[in-house]
Short mmCIF file of C-alpha atoms in Angstrom, two decimals:
data_model
loop_
_atom_site.label_atom_id
_atom_site.label_comp_id
_atom_site.label_asym_id
_atom_site.label_seq_id
_atom_site.Cartn_x
_atom_site.Cartn_y
_atom_site.Cartn_z
CA MET A 1 118.82 105.05 42.71
CA ARG A 2 120.29 105.60 46.18
CA ILE A 3 121.18 102.38 47.98
CA ASN A 4 119.54 101.97 51.40
CA TYR A 5 122.60 100.66 53.24
CA LYS A 6 120.80 100.74 56.61
CA LYS A 7 118.16 98.29 55.41
CA ILE A 8 120.72 96.14 53.62
CA ASN A 9 122.97 96.05 56.69
CA ARG A 10 120.09 94.94 58.92
CA GLU A 11 119.13 92.15 56.53
CA MET A 12 122.78 91.15 56.12
CA ARG A 13 123.28 90.95 59.91
CA MET A 14 120.29 88.65 60.35
CA GLU A 15 121.36 86.43 57.46
CA LYS A 16 124.99 86.37 58.59
CA THR A 17 123.99 85.22 62.09
CA SER A 18 121.82 82.32 60.91
CA ARG A 19 124.25 81.26 58.17
CA ALA A 20 127.34 81.32 60.43
CA VAL A 21 125.68 79.42 63.27
CA ASP A 22 124.22 76.83 60.89
CA PHE A 23 127.58 76.29 59.19
CA PHE A 24 129.71 75.93 62.32
CA ARG A 25 127.18 73.68 64.03
CA LYS A 26 127.10 71.28 61.07
CA GLN A 27 130.47 71.69 59.36
CA GLY A 28 132.76 73.38 61.85
CA TYR A 29 134.67 70.11 62.29
CA LYS A 30 136.29 70.77 58.88
CA PHE A 31 138.31 73.59 60.47
CA GLU A 32 139.66 71.49 63.32
CA LEU A 33 143.40 71.32 62.69
CA LYS A 34 143.53 67.52 62.60
CA ASN A 35 141.00 67.51 59.75
CA TYR A 36 142.12 70.69 58.04
CA LYS A 37 145.78 69.61 57.80
CA MET A 38 144.76 66.53 55.82
CA LEU A 39 143.82 68.81 52.89
CA ASP A 40 146.24 70.07 50.26
CA ASN A 41 146.71 73.81 49.70
CA MET A 42 144.00 74.25 47.08
CA ASP A 43 141.46 72.14 48.96
CA ARG A 44 142.10 74.35 51.98
CA LEU A 45 141.60 77.52 49.95
CA ASN A 46 138.43 76.20 48.35
CA LEU A 47 137.06 75.24 51.78
CA ILE A 48 137.81 78.77 53.02
CA ALA A 49 136.27 80.39 49.93
CA GLY A 50 133.16 78.22 50.11
CA THR A 51 132.75 78.96 53.81
CA LEU A 52 132.95 82.72 53.34
CA GLU A 53 130.55 82.58 50.41
CA ARG A 54 128.18 80.64 52.67
CA ILE A 55 128.42 82.60 55.92
CA PHE A 56 129.15 86.10 54.64
CA PRO A 57 127.97 86.72 51.06
CA GLY A 58 127.58 90.36 52.10
CA TYR A 59 131.33 90.87 51.72
CA ARG A 60 130.54 92.26 48.24
CA ILE A 61 128.53 95.09 49.81
CA ASP A 62 131.29 95.78 52.35
CA PHE A 63 133.87 95.86 49.56
CA ARG A 64 131.76 98.26 47.52
CA LYS A 65 131.28 100.57 50.51
CA PHE A 66 135.05 100.50 51.12
CA GLU A 67 135.83 101.33 47.49
CA GLU A 68 133.21 104.09 47.27
CA LYS A 69 135.27 106.14 49.71
CA LYS A 70 137.81 106.57 46.91
CA PRO A 71 137.60 108.73 43.75
CA GLU A 72 135.78 106.81 41.00
CA ALA A 73 138.89 106.11 38.88
CA LYS A 74 140.61 104.59 41.91
CA GLN A 75 137.77 102.20 42.72
CA ILE A 76 138.14 98.48 42.02
CA GLU A 77 135.01 96.98 40.47
CA LEU A 78 133.83 93.43 41.08
CA ASP A 79 132.09 91.52 38.29
CA TYR A 80 128.43 90.82 39.02
CA ASP A 81 129.19 87.08 39.20
CA PHE A 82 132.39 87.46 41.22
CA ASP A 83 133.14 84.47 43.47
CA LEU A 84 136.02 84.00 45.90
CA HIS A 85 136.91 80.65 44.31
CA GLU A 86 138.28 82.45 41.24
CA ILE A 87 140.72 84.37 43.47
CA MET A 88 141.93 81.13 45.01
CA GLU A 89 142.37 79.57 41.57
CA SER A 90 144.52 82.49 40.40
CA ALA A 91 147.01 81.71 43.20
CA GLU A 92 147.31 78.02 42.39
CA GLY A 93 150.91 76.83 42.11
CA ILE A 94 152.42 79.90 43.81
CA PRO A 95 153.11 78.66 47.39
CA SER A 96 153.73 82.08 48.97
CA THR A 97 150.52 83.50 47.45
CA GLU A 98 148.49 80.44 48.42
CA LYS A 99 149.66 80.88 52.02
CA ALA A 100 148.96 84.62 52.00
CA LEU A 101 145.36 83.99 50.91
CA GLU A 102 145.01 81.23 53.50
CA ILE A 103 146.19 83.60 56.24
CA PHE A 104 144.05 86.53 55.14
CA TYR A 105 140.79 84.65 54.59
CA SER A 106 141.00 82.29 57.58
CA ASN A 107 141.46 85.46 59.62
CA ARG A 108 138.41 86.91 57.86
CA ILE A 109 136.30 83.88 58.83
CA ALA A 110 137.44 84.15 62.47
CA HIS A 111 136.48 87.82 62.58
CA THR A 112 133.14 87.02 60.97
CA CYS A 113 132.51 84.66 63.90
CA ARG A 114 133.37 87.46 66.33
CA ASP A 115 131.13 89.95 64.51
CA VAL A 116 128.23 87.51 64.70
CA GLN A 117 128.90 86.95 68.42
CA LYS A 118 128.63 90.69 69.03
CA GLN A 119 125.46 90.92 66.96
CA MET A 120 123.95 88.00 68.86
CA LEU A 121 124.65 89.79 72.15
CA SER A 122 123.24 93.07 70.85
CA ASP A 123 120.06 91.32 69.69
CA MET A 124 119.65 89.62 73.07
CA PHE A 125 120.06 92.93 74.92
CA THR A 126 117.48 94.58 72.65
CA GLU A 127 114.99 91.76 73.34
CA LYS A 128 115.60 91.92 77.10
CA ASN A 129 115.16 95.70 77.11
CA ARG A 130 111.78 95.31 75.40
CA GLU A 131 110.70 92.72 77.98
CA ASN A 132 111.82 94.92 80.87
CA ALA A 133 110.74 98.26 79.41
CA GLY A 134 108.93 99.21 82.64
CA TYR A 135 111.93 98.50 84.90
CA LYS A 136 114.76 100.99 84.44
CA SER A 137 117.12 99.04 86.69
CA LEU A 138 116.92 96.04 84.36
CA ILE A 139 117.68 97.93 81.15
CA TYR A 140 121.02 97.22 79.45
CA HIS A 141 123.04 100.24 78.29
CA PHE A 142 126.18 99.14 76.43
CA ASP A 143 128.21 100.93 73.78
CA GLY A 144 130.14 99.14 71.04
CA LYS A 145 133.35 98.90 73.06
CA GLU A 146 131.52 97.39 76.04
CA ILE A 147 129.73 94.84 73.83
CA ASP A 148 133.11 93.88 72.38
CA GLN A 149 134.46 93.16 75.87
CA ILE A 150 131.34 91.22 76.88
CA ALA A 151 131.59 89.20 73.66
CA LYS A 152 135.16 88.22 74.57
CA SER A 153 134.12 87.22 78.11
CA ALA A 154 131.27 85.07 76.78
CA HIS A 155 133.68 83.57 74.25
CA ARG A 156 136.16 82.70 77.02
CA TYR A 157 133.36 81.11 79.04
CA PHE A 158 132.32 78.70 76.29
CA ILE A 159 135.89 77.82 75.32
CA ALA A 160 136.85 77.18 78.95
CA GLU A 161 133.74 75.07 79.42
CA SER A 162 134.49 73.00 76.29
CA ASN A 163 138.05 72.46 77.58
CA MET A 164 136.62 71.48 81.00
CA ASN A 165 138.59 74.32 82.58
CA THR A 166 136.26 75.05 85.51
CA LYS A 167 138.46 77.78 86.98
CA ALA A 168 138.61 79.79 83.74
CA ALA A 169 134.88 79.28 83.15
CA ASN A 170 134.09 80.59 86.64
CA ILE A 171 136.27 83.66 86.10
CA ALA A 172 134.55 84.41 82.78
CA GLN A 173 131.13 83.89 84.37
CA ARG A 174 131.97 86.37 87.12
CA GLN A 175 133.07 88.90 84.50
CA LEU A 176 129.76 88.46 82.72
CA ALA A 177 127.83 88.77 85.98
CA LYS A 178 129.43 92.17 86.62
CA ASN A 179 127.68 93.32 83.44
CA GLY A 180 124.35 91.82 84.49
CA ILE A 181 124.67 88.71 82.32
CA THR A 182 123.13 85.84 84.26
CA ILE A 183 123.45 82.10 83.69
CA ASP A 184 120.02 82.27 82.03
CA GLU A 185 121.35 84.69 79.43
CA ILE A 186 124.41 82.48 78.93
CA GLU A 187 122.08 79.57 78.19
CA ILE A 188 120.14 81.70 75.70
CA LEU A 189 123.43 82.36 73.89
CA ARG A 190 124.25 78.66 73.91
CA LYS A 191 120.90 77.76 72.35
CA ARG A 192 121.50 80.36 69.64
CA GLY A 193 124.91 78.90 68.77
CA TYR A 194 127.39 81.17 70.53
CA ASP A 195 129.46 78.15 71.58
CA ALA A 196 129.75 76.96 67.95
CA LEU A 197 130.94 80.41 66.89
CA ALA A 198 133.49 80.44 69.72
CA LYS A 199 134.96 77.15 68.54
CA GLY A 200 134.95 78.33 64.93
CA TYR A 201 136.88 81.45 65.93
CA VAL A 202 139.51 79.45 67.82
CA ASP A 203 139.93 76.90 65.03
CA CYS A 204 140.30 79.55 62.31
CA MET A 205 142.82 81.52 64.37
CA ALA A 206 144.82 78.31 64.85
CA ILE A 207 144.76 77.79 61.08
CA LYS A 208 145.95 81.37 60.57
CA ASP A 209 148.89 80.86 62.95
CA GLU A 210 149.87 77.58 61.26
CA ALA A 211 149.75 79.26 57.85
CA ILE A 212 151.85 82.19 59.10
CA ALA A 213 154.54 79.79 60.37
CA GLU A 214 154.56 77.98 57.01
CA SER A 215 154.59 81.30 55.15
CA ILE A 216 157.59 82.60 57.09
CA LYS A 217 159.55 79.48 56.14
CA ILE A 218 158.64 79.84 52.45
CA LEU A 219 159.42 83.56 52.34
CA LYS A 220 162.78 83.21 54.11
CA GLU A 221 163.84 80.57 51.60
CA ASP A 222 162.51 82.45 48.57
CA LYS A 223 163.94 85.91 49.45
CA THR A 224 162.18 87.68 46.55
CA GLN A 225 159.23 89.10 48.54
CA SER A 226 159.20 91.78 51.19
CA PHE A 227 157.61 90.68 54.46
CA GLY A 228 158.11 91.02 58.18
CA LEU A 229 156.91 92.19 61.56
CA ALA A 230 155.55 95.71 61.98
CA LYS A 231 154.62 97.57 65.14
CA VAL A 232 151.45 99.64 64.82
CA LYS A 233 149.77 101.99 67.26
CA ASN A 234 146.22 101.31 68.40
CA GLY A 235 145.42 104.12 70.79
CA LYS A 236 147.99 103.85 73.55
CA ARG A 237 148.82 100.22 72.69
CA GLU A 238 151.44 98.94 70.29
CA GLU A 239 150.38 95.86 68.35
CA ASN A 240 152.32 93.28 66.35
CA VAL A 241 151.34 92.89 62.70
CA PHE A 242 152.57 90.35 60.16
CA VAL A 243 152.87 91.92 56.70
CA ILE A 244 153.51 90.40 53.26
CA ASP A 245 153.69 92.18 49.93
CA VAL A 246 151.88 89.70 47.68
CA PRO A 247 152.79 90.32 44.01
CA CYS A 248 149.77 91.23 41.85
CA PHE A 249 147.41 91.01 44.87
CA GLY A 250 148.59 93.78 47.19
CA GLN A 251 149.76 94.11 50.73
CA MET A 252 148.42 91.68 53.32
CA SER A 253 148.57 92.41 57.06
CA VAL A 254 147.14 90.58 60.08
CA HIS A 255 147.64 90.88 63.82
CA ILE A 256 149.76 88.23 65.51
CA TYR A 257 149.83 87.37 69.19
CA ASP A 258 151.72 84.06 69.30
CA GLU A 259 155.14 84.70 70.88
CA LYS A 260 156.75 81.91 68.83
CA LEU A 261 155.69 83.61 65.60
CA ILE A 262 156.87 86.99 66.85
CA THR A 263 160.25 85.43 67.66
CA LEU A 264 160.44 83.86 64.19
CA LEU A 265 160.00 87.35 62.73
CA SER A 266 162.38 89.12 65.11
CA ASP A 267 165.03 89.50 62.40
CA ASN A 268 162.54 90.59 59.73
CA GLU A 269 161.30 94.11 60.41
CA TYR A 270 158.80 95.41 57.87
CA ARG A 271 159.95 98.94 57.07
CA TYR A 272 157.38 100.06 54.51
CA PRO A 273 154.00 101.79 55.05
CA ILE A 274 150.96 99.73 56.04
CA CYS A 275 148.65 100.42 53.09
CA ASN A 276 145.17 99.05 53.80
CA ALA A 277 144.88 97.48 57.24
CA ASP A 278 141.09 97.35 56.84
CA ASN A 279 141.08 95.54 53.49
CA VAL A 280 137.85 93.64 52.86
CA LEU A 281 139.35 91.46 50.11
CA LEU A 282 142.84 90.45 49.00
CA ILE A 283 142.40 90.14 45.23
CA ASP A 284 144.37 90.38 42.00
CA LYS A 285 142.07 93.02 40.52
CA THR A 286 143.05 96.63 39.88
CA SER A 287 141.45 100.02 39.37
CA GLU A 288 141.71 102.07 36.17
CA TYR A 289 144.09 104.39 38.01
CA GLN A 290 146.40 101.55 39.05
CA GLU A 291 146.35 100.06 35.55
CA SER A 292 147.46 103.37 34.06
CA PHE A 293 150.79 102.96 35.87
CA MET A 294 151.21 99.30 34.98
CA LEU A 295 151.45 100.03 31.25
CA GLN A 296 154.98 101.30 31.89
CA ASP A 297 158.08 99.15 32.06
CA THR A 298 159.66 98.67 35.49
CA PRO A 299 162.18 101.60 35.51
CA GLU A 300 159.52 104.06 34.28
CA LEU A 301 156.97 102.65 36.70
CA ILE A 302 159.28 103.10 39.66
CA GLU A 303 160.10 106.66 38.63
CA SER A 304 156.41 107.51 38.21
CA LEU A 305 155.55 106.04 41.61
CA ARG A 306 158.36 107.96 43.29
CA LYS A 307 156.65 111.18 42.20
CA LEU A 308 153.39 110.36 43.99
CA LYS A 309 152.71 112.23 47.21
CA SER A 310 151.21 109.21 48.94
CA ARG A 311 153.78 106.55 49.80
CA ARG A 312 150.97 104.13 50.67
CA GLU A 313 149.38 104.56 47.26
CA ALA A 314 152.73 104.21 45.49
CA HIS A 315 153.57 101.08 47.46
CA GLU A 316 150.21 99.42 46.79
CA ILE A 317 150.48 100.06 43.05
CA ALA A 318 154.05 98.70 43.01
CA VAL A 319 152.91 95.46 44.67
CA LYS A 320 149.84 95.18 42.42
CA ALA A 321 152.23 95.57 39.47
CA GLY A 322 154.14 92.51 40.67
CA LEU A 323 157.38 94.21 41.69
CA GLN A 324 159.69 92.04 43.78
CA LYS A 325 161.65 92.89 46.92
CA ASP A 326 164.72 94.43 45.23
CA GLU A 327 162.51 96.50 42.90
CA LEU A 328 160.40 97.75 45.82
CA GLU A 329 163.60 98.83 47.58
CA MET A 330 164.40 101.07 44.59
CA LEU A 331 161.11 102.86 45.18
CA TYR A 332 162.44 104.13 48.51
CA LYS A 333 165.91 105.23 47.37
CA THR A 334 166.99 108.69 46.21
CA ASN A 335 168.73 109.05 42.88
CA ASP A 336 172.04 110.23 44.29
CA GLU A 337 172.95 109.03 47.77
CA GLY A 338 170.73 105.98 48.08
CA ASP A 339 169.05 107.21 51.25
CA GLU A 340 165.48 106.26 52.01
CA ARG A 341 162.80 108.75 51.00
#
């Protein structure tokens, strides 16, 4: 039976909005740094897992859609009763992996807040267009990129207001006004929980940055994992990305903007390919195709991976197989002169 993704997506969007707003209105305080830092690593991970299960259970559908783009043998299957808590438990006692999951999934929660903000705006514009159907001058016409920018302006407004930064709030309000967003519409967004989502986004991004700083310290002391700062192109812009190869889980990458973190990574350039920047999940599960390589011992595995045409695919399998930094380096060396592939 063919899955009606359009219907599922619509239902998921509505559920995600109500769940996220309800959670951050009632329990968002748990992600405030002063409260969050009182938890140990596993309590933090379980809070993150429980939050994502609560506000975005549709991640399973997103993961399936992502995997279905691949040939069947290369798809990773989730058990019908899969729960994020089991992923967190599998990292227990491995500090670098615990931190990698904390970074990846706190970032995921923050972006869920942003996605819900954009959906809330889109829904409001649709409602307003219905009300003003007979008045062409009052109809909103925004594409996805424009809604993204409006979402950021509305976000800045509520954060500035909560920080009692009148100047910044006025600037954000003027930016919204240029797009026809009045103070009445801003109040509609407030009533629907936009301000709670804005705070949730900020708190989760602060948690991500804290975890990155802690992770850099752990990784520099450990020296067995490859990690570092990568520069990636996004249109005409160059963006900073923090990358870790997490043994048995895969490659993790997130954007970083904090100059202190960028400075901390200035002597750690990540030289390998970025494998899956749009990963839905960071998990220690593999596909049949990946497992077929892992039956080999390390020297044979490395030789088999070197023969693959796709460096990204080879790298991801190597990390899933648990290879460490020095073993990954062998993947990129020639047999004779030791030059990079």
